[in-house]
CSV table of C-alpha atoms in Angstrom, one decimal:
chain,number,residue,atom,x,y,z
A,1091,GLY,CA,321.0,44.4,5.7
A,1092,ALA,CA,324.4,42.8,6.2
A,1093,VAL,CA,324.4,40.6,3.2
A,1094,VAL,CA,327.5,38.8,2.0
A,1095,SER,CA,327.6,37.1,-1.4
A,1096,GLN,CA,330.1,34.7,-3.0
A,1097,HIS,CA,330.7,33.9,-6.6
A,1098,PRO,CA,330.7,31.3,-8.0
A,1099,SER,CA,328.4,29.2,-5.8
A,1100,ARG,CA,330.1,26.0,-7.2
A,1101,VAL,CA,333.0,25.4,-9.6
A,1102,ILE,CA,334.5,22.3,-11.1
A,1103,CYS,CA,338.0,22.5,-12.5
A,1104,LYS,CA,340.8,20.3,-13.7
A,1105,SER,CA,343.8,19.5,-11.6
A,1106,GLY,CA,346.6,22.1,-12.1
A,1107,THR,CA,344.3,25.0,-12.9
A,1108,SER,CA,343.7,28.1,-10.7
A,1109,VAL,CA,340.3,29.1,-9.4
A,1110,LYS,CA,339.3,32.5,-8.1
A,1111,ILE,CA,336.4,32.9,-5.5
A,1112,GLU,CA,334.9,36.3,-4.8
A,1113,CYS,CA,333.4,37.5,-1.6
A,1114,ARG,CA,331.4,40.7,-1.5
A,1115,SER,CA,329.7,42.7,1.2
A,1116,LEU,CA,326.7,44.0,-0.6
A,1117,ASP,CA,325.3,46.6,1.8
A,1118,PHE,CA,328.2,47.5,4.1
A,1119,GLN,CA,331.9,48.1,4.1
A,1120,ALA,CA,334.1,45.4,5.5
A,1121,THR,CA,337.7,46.3,6.6
A,1122,THR,CA,338.1,42.7,7.7
A,1123,MET,CA,337.0,39.5,5.9
A,1124,PHE,CA,337.6,35.9,6.8
A,1125,TRP,CA,338.1,32.8,4.7
A,1126,TYR,CA,337.0,29.4,6.0
A,1127,ARG,CA,337.2,25.9,4.7
A,1128,GLN,CA,334.7,23.2,5.6
A,1129,PHE,CA,335.0,19.4,4.9
A,1130,PRO,CA,331.8,17.2,4.9
A,1131,LYS,CA,330.3,16.8,8.3
A,1132,LYS,CA,333.2,18.9,9.8
A,1133,SER,CA,333.4,22.2,11.4
A,1134,LEU,CA,334.5,25.4,9.7
A,1135,MET,CA,338.2,26.0,9.8
A,1136,LEU,CA,339.7,29.5,9.6
A,1137,MET,CA,342.2,29.7,6.7
A,1138,ALA,CA,343.1,33.4,6.8
A,1139,THR,CA,342.1,36.9,7.9
A,1140,SER,CA,342.0,39.4,5.1
A,1141,ASN,CA,342.4,43.1,5.9
A,1142,GLU,CA,341.6,45.8,3.3
A,1143,GLY,CA,344.8,47.3,1.9
A,1144,SER,CA,347.2,44.9,3.7
A,1145,LYS,CA,348.5,41.4,3.5
A,1146,ALA,CA,346.3,38.6,4.7
A,1147,THR,CA,347.2,36.7,7.9
A,1148,TYR,CA,347.2,33.0,7.4
A,1149,GLU,CA,346.5,30.3,10.0
A,1150,GLN,CA,349.1,27.8,10.8
A,1151,GLY,CA,349.4,25.1,8.2
A,1152,VAL,CA,347.7,27.1,5.4
A,1153,GLU,CA,350.0,27.7,2.5
A,1154,LYS,CA,349.9,31.4,1.5
A,1155,ASP,CA,351.3,30.7,-1.9
A,1156,LYS,CA,348.6,28.1,-2.5
A,1157,PHE,CA,345.7,30.2,-1.3
A,1158,LEU,CA,346.2,33.8,-2.5
A,1159,ILE,CA,344.0,36.3,-0.8
A,1160,ASN,CA,343.4,39.9,-2.1
A,1161,HIS,CA,341.3,42.5,-0.3
A,1162,ALA,CA,341.6,45.4,-2.6
A,1163,SER,CA,338.5,47.3,-1.6
A,1164,LEU,CA,336.1,47.6,1.4
A,1165,THR,CA,333.5,45.4,-0.3
A,1166,LEU,CA,335.6,42.7,-2.1
A,1167,SER,CA,338.0,40.0,-1.1
A,1168,THR,CA,339.1,37.2,-3.4
A,1169,LEU,CA,340.6,33.8,-2.7
A,1170,THR,CA,342.6,32.2,-5.5
A,1171,VAL,CA,343.4,28.5,-5.2
A,1172,THR,CA,346.5,28.1,-7.3
A,1173,SER,CA,347.4,24.8,-9.1
A,1174,ALA,CA,344.4,23.1,-7.6
A,1175,HIS,CA,344.5,19.4,-6.7
A,1176,PRO,CA,341.8,17.0,-5.8
A,1177,GLU,CA,342.6,17.4,-2.1
A,1178,ASP,CA,341.7,21.1,-2.4
A,1179,SER,CA,338.1,20.1,-3.1
A,1180,SER,CA,336.0,21.5,-0.3
A,1181,PHE,CA,333.4,24.1,0.7
A,1182,TYR,CA,334.9,27.5,1.0
A,1183,ILE,CA,333.0,30.1,3.1
A,1184,CYS,CA,333.8,33.8,3.6
A,1185,SER,CA,332.6,36.2,6.3
A,1186,ALA,CA,332.8,39.9,6.7
A,1187,ARG,CA,332.9,42.3,9.6
A,1188,ASP,CA,331.0,45.6,9.3
A,1189,ARG,CA,333.4,48.4,9.9
A,1190,ALA,CA,330.6,50.8,10.9
A,1191,TYR,CA,329.0,48.4,13.4
A,1192,TRP,CA,330.9,47.8,16.6
A,1193,SER,CA,329.5,46.2,19.7
A,1194,SER,CA,330.6,43.6,22.2
A,1195,TYR,CA,329.2,41.1,19.7
A,1196,ASN,CA,331.8,41.8,17.1
A,1197,GLU,CA,329.5,40.3,14.5
A,1198,GLN,CA,330.6,38.4,11.4
A,1199,PHE,CA,328.3,37.9,8.5
A,1200,PHE,CA,328.8,34.7,6.4
A,1201,GLY,CA,328.5,34.2,2.7
A,1202,PRO,CA,326.6,31.3,1.2
A,1203,GLY,CA,329.8,29.4,0.4
A,1204,THR,CA,331.5,28.1,-2.8
A,1205,ARG,CA,331.7,24.4,-3.5
A,1206,LEU,CA,335.0,23.6,-5.3
A,1207,THR,CA,335.5,20.2,-7.0
A,1208,VAL,CA,338.9,19.5,-8.5
A,1209,LEU,CA,339.0,16.6,-10.9
B,681,LYS,CA,343.3,24.8,24.5
B,682,ASN,CA,340.2,26.6,23.2
B,683,GLN,CA,337.5,24.3,22.1
B,684,VAL,CA,333.8,23.9,21.7
B,685,GLU,CA,332.0,20.6,22.1
B,686,GLN,CA,328.4,19.9,21.1
B,687,SER,CA,325.9,17.1,21.8
B,688,PRO,CA,324.2,15.2,20.5
B,689,GLN,CA,326.0,14.7,17.2
B,690,SER,CA,322.7,14.2,15.5
B,691,LEU,CA,319.1,14.2,16.4
B,692,ILE,CA,315.9,13.1,14.8
B,693,ILE,CA,312.5,14.5,16.0
B,694,LEU,CA,309.0,14.7,14.8
B,695,GLU,CA,307.5,17.9,13.4
B,696,GLY,CA,305.9,20.0,16.1
B,697,LYS,CA,308.1,18.6,18.9
B,698,ASN,CA,310.6,20.6,21.0
B,699,CYS,CA,314.3,19.8,21.3
B,700,THR,CA,317.4,21.1,23.2
B,701,LEU,CA,320.9,21.1,21.9
B,702,GLN,CA,323.9,21.3,24.2
B,703,CYS,CA,327.2,23.0,24.0
B,704,ASN,CA,330.2,23.0,26.4
B,705,TYR,CA,333.0,25.5,25.7
B,706,THR,CA,336.5,26.3,26.8
B,707,VAL,CA,337.4,29.7,25.4
B,708,SER,CA,339.7,32.0,27.3
B,709,PRO,CA,339.6,34.9,27.3
B,710,PHE,CA,335.9,34.8,26.5
B,711,SER,CA,333.9,37.4,24.6
B,712,ASN,CA,330.6,35.8,23.4
B,713,LEU,CA,328.8,32.6,22.6
B,714,ARG,CA,326.9,32.2,19.3
B,715,TRP,CA,324.5,29.7,17.8
B,716,TYR,CA,324.3,29.4,14.0
B,717,LYS,CA,322.0,27.4,11.7
B,718,GLN,CA,323.7,26.0,8.6
B,719,ASP,CA,321.6,24.4,5.9
B,720,THR,CA,323.3,21.8,3.7
B,721,GLY,CA,325.5,23.5,1.2
B,722,ARG,CA,325.0,27.0,2.6
B,723,GLY,CA,326.8,29.4,4.9
B,724,PRO,CA,326.0,29.7,8.6
B,725,VAL,CA,323.2,32.1,9.6
B,726,SER,CA,323.3,33.7,13.0
B,727,LEU,CA,320.5,32.7,15.5
B,728,THR,CA,321.7,34.3,18.7
B,729,ILE,CA,324.8,35.9,20.3
B,730,MET,CA,325.3,36.3,24.0
B,731,THR,CA,328.0,37.9,26.1
B,732,PHE,CA,329.0,36.5,29.5
B,733,SER,CA,326.5,38.8,31.2
B,734,GLU,CA,323.5,37.4,29.3
B,735,ASN,CA,321.7,34.3,30.5
B,736,THR,CA,319.2,33.8,27.8
B,737,LYS,CA,318.3,35.2,24.4
B,738,SER,CA,315.4,34.4,22.1
B,739,ASN,CA,314.9,34.6,18.3
B,740,GLY,CA,311.5,33.4,17.4
B,741,ARG,CA,311.2,29.7,18.2
B,742,TYR,CA,314.9,29.6,19.1
B,743,THR,CA,315.9,30.2,22.7
B,744,ALA,CA,319.6,30.1,23.8
B,745,THR,CA,320.8,30.0,27.3
B,746,LEU,CA,324.3,30.6,28.7
B,747,ASP,CA,325.9,29.7,32.0
B,748,ALA,CA,329.2,31.4,32.1
B,749,ASP,CA,330.1,29.7,35.4
B,750,THR,CA,329.8,26.2,34.1
B,751,LYS,CA,330.7,27.2,30.5
B,752,GLN,CA,327.6,25.6,29.1
B,753,SER,CA,325.1,26.8,26.6
B,754,SER,CA,321.9,25.3,25.2
B,755,LEU,CA,319.7,26.0,22.2
B,756,HIS,CA,316.0,25.1,22.6
B,757,ILE,CA,313.8,24.8,19.5
B,758,THR,CA,310.1,25.0,20.1
B,759,ALA,CA,307.4,23.6,17.9
B,760,SER,CA,309.9,22.3,15.3
B,761,GLN,CA,309.2,22.6,11.6
B,762,LEU,CA,310.5,20.7,8.7
B,763,SER,CA,312.6,23.7,7.7
B,764,ASP,CA,314.5,23.5,11.0
B,765,SER,CA,316.3,20.5,9.6
B,766,ALA,CA,319.9,21.7,9.4
B,767,SER,CA,323.2,21.7,11.3
B,768,TYR,CA,323.3,23.9,14.4
B,769,ILE,CA,326.7,25.1,15.3
B,770,CYS,CA,327.8,26.5,18.6
B,771,VAL,CA,330.6,29.1,18.4
B,772,GLY,CA,332.7,30.7,21.0
B,773,GLN,CA,334.6,33.9,20.4
B,774,GLY,CA,337.7,34.8,22.2
B,775,GLY,CA,338.2,38.2,23.7
B,776,GLY,CA,341.0,40.8,23.4
B,777,ALA,CA,343.6,40.3,20.7
B,778,THR,CA,342.5,36.7,20.2
B,779,ASN,CA,339.0,37.3,18.9
B,780,LYS,CA,338.8,34.3,16.6
B,781,LEU,CA,335.7,32.2,16.4
B,782,ILE,CA,336.0,28.7,17.8
B,783,PHE,CA,333.5,26.4,16.0
B,784,GLY,CA,331.9,23.3,17.4
B,785,THR,CA,331.3,20.4,15.1
B,786,GLY,CA,327.6,21.0,15.1
B,787,THR,CA,324.4,19.0,15.8
B,788,LEU,CA,322.7,17.7,12.7
B,789,LEU,CA,319.0,18.0,13.3
B,790,ALA,CA,316.4,16.2,11.1
B,791,VAL,CA,312.8,17.0,11.6
B,792,GLN,CA,310.5,14.4,10.2
B,793,PRO,CA,306.8,14.8,9.3
Protein backbone atom coordinates (compact mmCIF):
# COMPACT_ATOMS: atom_id res chain seq x y z
CA GLY A 1 0.00 0.00 0.00
CA ALA A 2 0.82 3.73 0.07
CA VAL A 3 2.13 4.00 -3.49
CA VAL A 4 2.75 7.33 -5.14
CA SER A 5 3.41 7.53 -8.86
CA GLN A 6 4.77 10.32 -11.03
CA HIS A 7 4.44 10.87 -14.74
CA PRO A 8 6.48 11.30 -16.78
CA SER A 9 9.59 9.75 -15.24
CA ARG A 10 11.77 11.92 -17.46
CA VAL A 11 11.13 14.70 -19.92
CA ILE A 12 13.27 16.75 -22.26
CA CYS A 13 11.88 20.00 -23.57
CA LYS A 14 12.99 23.12 -25.38
CA SER A 15 13.55 26.38 -23.60
CA GLY A 16 10.37 28.45 -23.43
CA THR A 17 7.92 25.57 -23.40
CA SER A 18 5.79 24.43 -20.47
CA VAL A 19 5.96 21.02 -18.87
CA LYS A 20 3.36 19.33 -16.68
CA ILE A 21 4.28 16.70 -14.11
CA GLU A 22 1.62 14.54 -12.49
CA CYS A 23 1.69 13.08 -9.00
CA ARG A 24 -0.85 10.42 -8.09
CA SER A 25 -1.58 8.55 -4.89
CA LEU A 26 -2.57 5.13 -6.20
CA ASP A 27 -4.13 3.42 -3.20
CA PHE A 28 -4.99 6.18 -0.77
CA GLN A 29 -6.49 9.63 -0.66
CA ALA A 30 -4.15 12.53 -0.07
CA THR A 31 -5.47 15.86 1.12
CA THR A 32 -1.93 17.16 1.18
CA MET A 33 0.83 16.66 -1.37
CA PHE A 34 4.29 18.17 -1.43
CA TRP A 35 6.57 19.12 -4.29
CA TYR A 36 10.34 18.96 -3.91
CA ARG A 37 13.26 19.79 -6.11
CA GLN A 38 16.63 18.09 -5.94
CA PHE A 39 19.88 19.09 -7.62
CA PRO A 40 22.68 16.56 -8.15
CA LYS A 41 24.28 15.46 -4.89
CA LYS A 42 22.09 17.90 -2.98
CA SER A 43 19.29 17.49 -0.51
CA LEU A 44 15.60 17.68 -1.34
CA MET A 45 14.23 21.20 -1.15
CA LEU A 46 10.55 21.79 -0.51
CA MET A 47 8.99 23.97 -3.20
CA ALA A 48 5.36 24.03 -2.19
CA THR A 49 2.63 22.33 -0.22
CA SER A 50 -0.47 21.44 -2.17
CA ASN A 51 -3.83 21.07 -0.44
CA GLU A 52 -6.80 19.56 -2.23
CA GLY A 53 -9.30 22.18 -3.26
CA SER A 54 -7.25 25.19 -2.22
CA LYS A 55 -4.27 27.21 -3.36
CA ALA A 56 -0.81 25.84 -2.86
CA THR A 57 1.53 27.31 -0.28
CA TYR A 58 4.91 28.16 -1.78
CA GLU A 59 8.23 28.27 0.03
CA GLN A 60 10.19 31.48 0.10
CA GLY A 61 12.02 32.08 -3.15
CA VAL A 62 9.81 29.82 -5.27
CA GLU A 63 7.94 31.69 -7.99
CA LYS A 64 4.30 30.65 -7.95
CA ASP A 65 3.71 31.96 -11.46
CA LYS A 66 6.64 29.87 -12.68
CA PHE A 67 5.68 26.67 -10.91
CA LEU A 68 1.91 26.24 -11.13
CA ILE A 69 0.44 23.66 -8.80
CA ASN A 70 -3.04 22.22 -9.03
CA HIS A 71 -4.52 19.72 -6.57
CA ALA A 72 -7.93 19.16 -8.05
CA SER A 73 -8.67 15.77 -6.52
CA LEU A 74 -7.69 13.67 -3.52
CA THR A 75 -5.44 11.51 -5.67
CA LEU A 76 -3.86 13.92 -8.14
CA SER A 77 -1.63 16.96 -7.96
CA THR A 78 0.12 18.53 -10.94
CA LEU A 79 3.17 20.76 -11.19
CA THR A 80 3.50 22.83 -14.36
CA VAL A 81 6.85 24.44 -15.07
CA THR A 82 5.97 27.40 -17.27
CA SER A 83 8.33 28.91 -19.83
CA ALA A 84 11.03 26.48 -18.81
CA HIS A 85 14.69 27.49 -18.95
CA PRO A 86 17.85 25.40 -18.64
CA GLU A 87 18.23 26.41 -14.99
CA ASP A 88 14.89 24.69 -14.29
CA SER A 89 16.52 21.37 -15.18
CA SER A 90 16.34 19.28 -12.04
CA PHE A 91 14.86 16.22 -10.38
CA TYR A 92 11.32 16.91 -9.17
CA ILE A 93 9.84 14.68 -6.48
CA CYS A 94 6.36 14.71 -5.01
CA SER A 95 5.11 13.18 -1.79
CA ALA A 96 1.66 12.60 -0.37
CA ARG A 97 0.15 12.32 3.07
CA ASP A 98 -2.58 9.73 3.62
CA ARG A 99 -5.68 11.50 4.94
CA ALA A 100 -6.93 8.32 6.61
CA TYR A 101 -3.68 7.51 8.39
CA TRP A 102 -2.81 9.73 11.29
CA SER A 103 -0.16 9.01 13.84
CA SER A 104 2.64 10.78 15.56
CA TYR A 105 4.74 9.83 12.56
CA ASN A 106 2.80 12.00 10.13
CA GLU A 107 4.07 9.87 7.28
CA GLN A 108 4.74 11.15 3.77
CA PHE A 109 5.08 8.75 0.86
CA PHE A 110 7.38 9.79 -1.95
CA GLY A 111 6.98 9.36 -5.66
CA PRO A 112 9.82 8.03 -7.88
CA GLY A 113 10.67 11.48 -9.22
CA THR A 114 10.69 13.18 -12.62
CA ARG A 115 13.91 14.17 -14.35
CA LEU A 116 13.41 17.42 -16.28
CA THR A 117 15.99 18.53 -18.81
CA VAL A 118 15.49 21.86 -20.54
CA LEU A 119 17.58 22.39 -23.65
CA LYS B 1 17.86 27.52 12.59
CA ASN B 2 16.53 24.03 11.87
CA GLN B 3 19.13 21.85 10.23
CA VAL B 4 20.29 18.27 9.85
CA GLU B 5 23.91 17.30 9.35
CA GLN B 6 25.17 13.92 8.29
CA SER B 7 28.50 12.18 8.29
CA PRO B 8 30.37 10.84 6.53
CA GLN B 9 29.54 12.47 3.22
CA SER B 10 30.42 9.25 1.42
CA LEU B 11 31.48 5.77 2.39
CA ILE B 12 32.85 2.73 0.59
CA ILE B 13 32.62 -0.69 2.21
CA LEU B 14 33.01 -4.28 1.11
CA GLU B 15 30.02 -6.53 0.69
CA GLY B 16 29.12 -8.33 3.89
CA LYS B 17 30.61 -5.68 6.17
CA ASN B 18 28.66 -3.52 8.64
CA CYS B 19 28.60 0.26 8.70
CA THR B 20 27.15 3.09 10.76
CA LEU B 21 25.99 6.43 9.45
CA GLN B 22 25.68 9.46 11.71
CA CYS B 23 23.18 12.29 11.94
CA ASN B 24 23.07 15.40 14.14
CA TYR B 25 19.92 17.45 14.12
CA THR B 26 18.65 20.76 15.34
CA VAL B 27 14.89 20.76 14.89
CA SER B 28 12.62 22.63 17.24
CA PRO B 29 9.94 21.86 18.07
CA PHE B 30 10.78 18.26 17.30
CA SER B 31 8.33 15.60 16.16
CA ASN B 32 10.27 12.70 14.71
CA LEU B 33 13.49 11.59 13.05
CA ARG B 34 13.49 9.56 9.84
CA TRP B 35 15.95 7.68 7.73
CA TYR B 36 15.36 7.26 4.01
CA LYS B 37 17.16 5.30 1.32
CA GLN B 38 17.37 6.98 -2.07
CA ASP B 39 18.61 5.06 -5.06
CA THR B 40 20.11 7.11 -7.87
CA GLY B 41 17.36 8.70 -9.95
CA ARG B 42 14.60 7.52 -7.63
CA GLY B 43 12.48 8.98 -4.85
CA PRO B 44 13.31 8.38 -1.16
CA VAL B 45 12.01 5.22 0.51
CA SER B 46 11.34 5.22 4.24
CA LEU B 47 13.50 2.95 6.39
CA THR B 48 12.63 4.03 9.92
CA ILE B 49 10.73 6.74 11.76
CA MET B 50 11.24 7.46 15.46
CA THR B 51 9.61 9.90 17.82
CA PHE B 52 11.55 11.45 20.72
CA SER B 53 10.42 8.65 23.04
CA GLU B 54 11.90 5.89 20.89
CA ASN B 55 15.56 4.95 21.24
CA THR B 56 15.92 2.33 18.56
CA LYS B 57 14.01 0.89 15.66
CA SER B 58 14.88 -1.89 13.25
CA ASN B 59 13.83 -2.67 9.72
CA GLY B 60 15.50 -5.85 8.55
CA ARG B 61 19.25 -5.23 8.36
CA TYR B 62 18.76 -1.55 9.16
CA THR B 63 18.78 -0.39 12.79
CA ALA B 64 18.33 3.25 13.71
CA THR B 65 19.05 4.80 17.09
CA LEU B 66 17.94 8.12 18.49
CA ASP B 67 19.31 10.11 21.40
CA ALA B 68 16.90 12.99 21.92
CA ASP B 69 19.12 14.52 24.61
CA THR B 70 22.18 14.90 22.40
CA LYS B 71 20.07 15.23 19.25
CA GLN B 72 21.96 12.50 17.50
CA SER B 73 20.85 9.55 15.44
CA SER B 74 22.63 6.71 13.72
CA LEU B 75 21.75 4.16 11.08
CA HIS B 76 23.51 0.82 11.31
CA ILE B 77 23.54 -1.48 8.30
CA THR B 78 24.37 -5.10 8.99
CA ALA B 79 25.84 -7.56 6.50
CA SER B 80 25.81 -5.09 3.64
CA GLN B 81 24.69 -6.11 0.18
CA LEU B 82 25.46 -4.62 -3.21
CA SER B 83 21.86 -3.37 -3.37
CA ASP B 84 22.51 -1.24 -0.30
CA SER B 85 24.51 1.14 -2.50
CA ALA B 86 22.48 4.35 -2.35
CA SER B 87 22.20 7.69 -0.62
CA TYR B 88 20.92 7.53 2.96
CA ILE B 89 19.12 10.63 4.10
CA CYS B 90 18.42 11.66 7.67
CA VAL B 91 15.31 13.81 8.02
CA GLY B 92 13.93 15.64 11.01
CA GLN B 93 10.33 16.69 11.21
CA GLY B 94 9.20 19.70 13.16
CA GLY B 95 6.24 19.55 15.48
CA GLY B 96 3.13 21.65 15.80
CA ALA B 97 2.26 24.04 13.01
CA THR B 98 5.81 23.78 11.66
CA ASN B 99 5.73 20.15 10.58
CA LYS B 100 8.00 20.43 7.60
CA LEU B 101 10.66 17.86 6.84
CA ILE B 102 14.23 19.06 7.32
CA PHE B 103 16.50 17.03 5.04
CA GLY B 104 20.14 16.22 5.56
CA THR B 105 22.43 16.16 2.54
CA GLY B 106 22.79 12.41 2.78
CA THR B 107 25.57 9.85 3.00
CA LEU B 108 26.44 8.20 -0.28
CA LEU B 109 27.18 4.55 0.40
CA ALA B 110 28.94 2.33 -2.11
CA VAL B 111 29.10 -1.39 -1.39
CA GLN B 112 31.76 -3.15 -3.42
CA PRO B 113 32.06 -6.88 -4.09
